[in-house]
């Protein structure tokens, strides 16, 4: 049986749009737990403060269409997305200028971060060499 | 689907080897004193008393609570009702195609079984068994003690649909100098983590996956998993309510078995609190990374310790740092095998004054300086901070004590067989 969750969406929004993006996630997926959707802090240097927030989520076709409706309505103006086929991980669609013509190729979370020139902000891990 | 049934009856030298087709079950015929296939009456198997008052035996493939494709053999003491049998049914329930069932219909007086029998005799051949099922025979040693001779468990030929010749392992027989007395074959419950005492948590990617708590089952490739049901019976399920943070089911990842994919961005499970009062423990994890070493942000694995520091599996300079079940994080060094080229069994044992981490059974690090400690809110797939796992987990289970060496060997052997992972 094929999954109904045929898509994987990487979505990155600006810090200013984070609340609106999480609200959209609550509406699309249902439940207050979705307000934690954009939970990965990002910045160009990998240091605080976060300039952007990201998520990497499974999505059904219904979720995909719901997201496009919200994008067309410009509810989260800064949103950049990379839609992957959930079975293969290959890029099916993106609204990022540098990636839009590369559908069918491999794409993953680090590629999206590279497209945006962003890094995940990680706290120091004490007692490790070099940190 | 046909089911092959083999049985030997106490105090009778008859022997039944037959094919039990759909709609038939094994019935003891008091008139002939033999088991024989019979039409399935009612909704499921029924039981009958055996002469001598030993056991009730009944098995069948029914249309009642036995779903299509499910075969149940029920064993209980005389007088037990059908409902009372249900609790034991699960022990001997086998699913999937090619189910092999062998039953030992007498437990009360095993010494008085039929005459001597060689386990390699014809009667114990041509079974069709599931790969993860054990077949065993009760064997009497020369001194009169009984033990269960297991055989077939690790034979590669025992695939789901292939027949296999079952013979006792020569080494086992010779070592014990046993006078083999076969009273019949039994289907032992297959070894599982629950076979070892003290299991507090058992998450297996092959069972108990749901897209959300109380939601639809996750069975298809790429289905998100919001609840990973604890198979230990302690309800320590892995849960994740936020869709974006749910790992996804990936079929056919390791030895034909599934695993959960943690995407390296935001996926993890919350775990229930560890047992109150526990002062030691041992955990086993079947894991494979996407990259070794991972990036800093994807060097997470779990949060099960109490050091206040992140676990790194490994960190960017290749050393593993782990505080699992401890108040102090340890530097385990750089494990030689790549953690991304194959699945590995990572395990940690922790007690007061003893902490040991192993990879595929080989000791990575051990110290006699340790204080047991556990995170108040354990997580799987994410360290204490936001560092996450970029990889796959096929199975994870934990005990509330450090295992004995024989128990650890049993667990490692089981995992090695199940996932085709070589162990030391």
Coordinates of N, CA and C in Angstrom, one line a residue, chain A residues 1-5 8 29 33-34 36-37 39-41 54-58 86-88 108-109 120-129 131, chain B residues 211 219-224 241-246 248 250 261 263-267 296-297 308-310 312 315 317 321 329 385-387 390:
Chain A
X1 N 0.8 -1.2 0.0 CA 0.0 0.0 0.0 C 0.9 1.2 0.0
X2 N 0.6 2.1 -0.9 CA 1.4 3.4 -1.0 C 1.0 4.3 0.1
X3 N 1.9 5.1 0.6 CA 1.6 6.1 1.6 C 0.8 7.2 1.1
X4 N 0.0 7.8 1.9 CA -0.7 9.0 1.6 C 0.2 10.2 1.8
X5 N 1.3 10.0 2.5 CA 2.3 11.0 2.8 C 3.3 11.0 1.7
X8 N 7.7 15.3 1.1 CA 8.5 15.8 2.2 C 8.8 17.2 1.9
X29 N -2.2 21.0 9.7 CA -2.0 19.7 10.3 C -3.0 19.5 11.5
X33 N 0.1 21.2 18.9 CA 1.5 20.7 18.8 C 2.1 21.2 17.6
X34 N 1.4 21.5 16.6 CA 2.0 22.0 15.3 C 2.6 23.4 15.4
X36 N 4.9 24.0 17.1 CA 6.3 23.8 17.3 C 6.9 23.4 15.9
X37 N 6.2 23.6 14.8 CA 6.7 23.1 13.6 C 8.0 23.7 13.1
X39 N 10.9 24.7 14.3 CA 11.7 24.6 15.5 C 13.2 24.7 15.4
X40 N 13.6 24.7 14.1 CA 15.1 24.6 13.9 C 15.6 26.0 13.7
X41 N 16.4 26.6 14.7 CA 16.9 27.9 14.6 C 18.0 28.0 13.6
X54 N 13.4 26.7 10.4 CA 13.1 25.7 9.4 C 12.4 24.5 10.0
X55 N 11.8 23.8 9.0 CA 11.2 22.5 9.4 C 11.4 21.5 8.2
X56 N 11.3 20.3 8.5 CA 11.4 19.2 7.4 C 10.3 18.3 7.8
X57 N 9.2 18.3 7.0 CA 8.0 17.6 7.4 C 7.4 16.7 6.3
X58 N 6.8 15.6 6.7 CA 6.0 14.8 5.8 C 4.7 15.6 5.5
X86 N 8.6 11.7 -1.2 CA 8.9 11.0 0.1 C 9.6 9.7 -0.1
X87 N 9.2 9.0 -1.2 CA 9.8 7.7 -1.4 C 11.3 7.7 -1.9
X88 N 11.6 8.7 -2.7 CA 12.9 8.8 -3.3 C 13.8 9.9 -2.7
X108 N 18.3 17.4 0.0 CA 18.1 17.1 1.4 C 18.2 18.3 2.2
X109 N 18.0 18.2 3.4 CA 18.0 19.3 4.4 C 19.3 20.1 4.3
X120 N 22.5 25.7 11.0 CA 21.7 25.4 12.2 C 22.5 26.0 13.4
X121 N 21.7 26.7 14.3 CA 22.3 27.2 15.5 C 22.3 26.1 16.5
X122 N 23.5 25.7 17.0 CA 23.6 24.7 18.0 C 24.3 25.3 19.2
X123 N 23.8 25.0 20.4 CA 24.4 25.5 21.6 C 25.8 24.9 21.8
X124 N 26.6 25.5 22.6 CA 27.9 24.9 22.9 C 27.7 23.6 23.6
X125 N 28.6 22.7 23.4 CA 28.5 21.4 24.1 C 29.7 21.3 25.0
X126 N 29.6 21.6 26.3 CA 30.7 21.8 27.2 C 31.6 20.6 27.3
X127 N 32.8 20.8 27.6 CA 33.8 19.8 27.8 C 34.3 19.1 26.5
X128 N 33.8 19.6 25.4 CA 34.3 19.0 24.1 C 35.5 19.9 23.7
X129 N 36.5 19.2 23.0 CA 37.6 20.0 22.5 C 37.1 21.0 21.4
X131 N 35.3 23.6 21.7 CA 34.0 24.4 22.0 C 33.9 24.8 23.4
Chain B
X211 N 0.6 6.6 13.0 CA 0.9 7.9 12.5 C 0.8 9.0 13.6
X219 N 2.2 1.9 8.2 CA 2.6 0.6 7.6 C 3.3 0.8 6.2
X220 N 3.1 1.9 5.6 CA 3.6 2.1 4.2 C 5.0 2.8 4.3
X221 N 5.8 2.6 3.3 CA 7.1 3.3 3.3 C 6.8 4.8 3.3
X222 N 7.5 5.5 4.1 CA 7.5 7.0 4.2 C 6.3 7.5 5.1
X223 N 5.5 6.6 5.7 CA 4.5 7.0 6.6 C 5.2 7.7 7.8
X224 N 4.7 8.8 8.3 CA 5.2 9.4 9.5 C 4.8 8.6 10.7
X241 N 4.0 14.6 18.7 CA 2.8 15.1 18.2 C 2.9 16.1 17.1
X242 N 4.1 16.7 16.9 CA 4.3 17.7 15.9 C 4.7 17.0 14.6
X243 N 3.9 17.2 13.6 CA 4.1 16.4 12.3 C 5.5 16.5 11.8
X244 N 6.0 17.7 11.8 CA 7.3 17.9 11.2 C 8.4 17.2 11.9
X245 N 8.2 16.8 13.2 CA 9.2 16.2 14.0 C 9.0 14.7 14.0
X246 N 8.1 14.1 13.3 CA 7.9 12.7 13.3 C 8.8 12.0 12.4
X248 N 10.0 8.9 10.0 CA 9.2 8.2 9.0 C 9.7 6.7 8.9
X250 N 10.7 3.4 7.1 CA 11.4 3.0 5.9 C 11.4 1.5 5.9
X261 N 13.4 6.5 10.0 CA 14.3 7.5 9.5 C 14.1 8.8 10.3
X263 N 15.3 12.5 10.3 CA 15.7 13.2 9.1 C 16.9 14.2 9.3
X264 N 17.4 14.3 10.6 CA 18.5 15.2 10.8 C 18.2 16.6 10.8
X265 N 16.9 16.9 10.8 CA 16.5 18.3 10.9 C 15.8 18.5 12.3
X266 N 14.7 17.8 12.4 CA 13.9 18.1 13.6 C 13.2 16.8 14.2
X267 N 13.5 15.6 13.7 CA 12.8 14.5 14.2 C 13.3 13.9 15.5
X296 N 27.8 19.0 13.3 CA 27.6 19.3 14.7 C 26.1 19.2 15.1
X297 N 25.3 19.8 14.2 CA 23.8 19.8 14.5 C 23.2 18.5 14.4
X308 N 23.7 16.8 32.0 CA 23.4 18.1 31.5 C 24.1 18.5 30.2
X309 N 24.8 17.5 29.6 CA 25.5 17.7 28.4 C 24.9 16.9 27.3
X310 N 25.2 17.3 26.1 CA 24.6 16.5 24.9 C 25.4 15.2 24.7
X312 N 26.8 12.9 21.8 CA 27.3 13.1 20.4 C 27.6 11.7 19.9
X315 N 30.8 13.0 17.7 CA 31.0 14.4 17.4 C 31.8 14.6 16.1
X317 N 34.6 15.4 15.4 CA 36.0 14.9 15.4 C 36.0 13.3 15.5
X321 N 30.6 10.8 22.5 CA 30.4 11.3 23.9 C 29.0 10.9 24.3
X329 N 29.2 12.6 31.5 CA 29.3 12.2 30.1 C 30.7 11.6 29.9
X385 N 20.1 19.2 24.0 CA 19.8 20.4 23.3 C 19.1 20.1 22.0
X386 N 19.4 20.8 21.0 CA 18.6 20.6 19.7 C 19.4 19.7 18.7
X387 N 20.5 19.2 19.1 CA 21.2 18.3 18.2 C 20.4 17.0 18.0
X390 N 20.7 12.1 12.5 CA 20.5 11.9 11.0 C 20.8 10.5 10.7

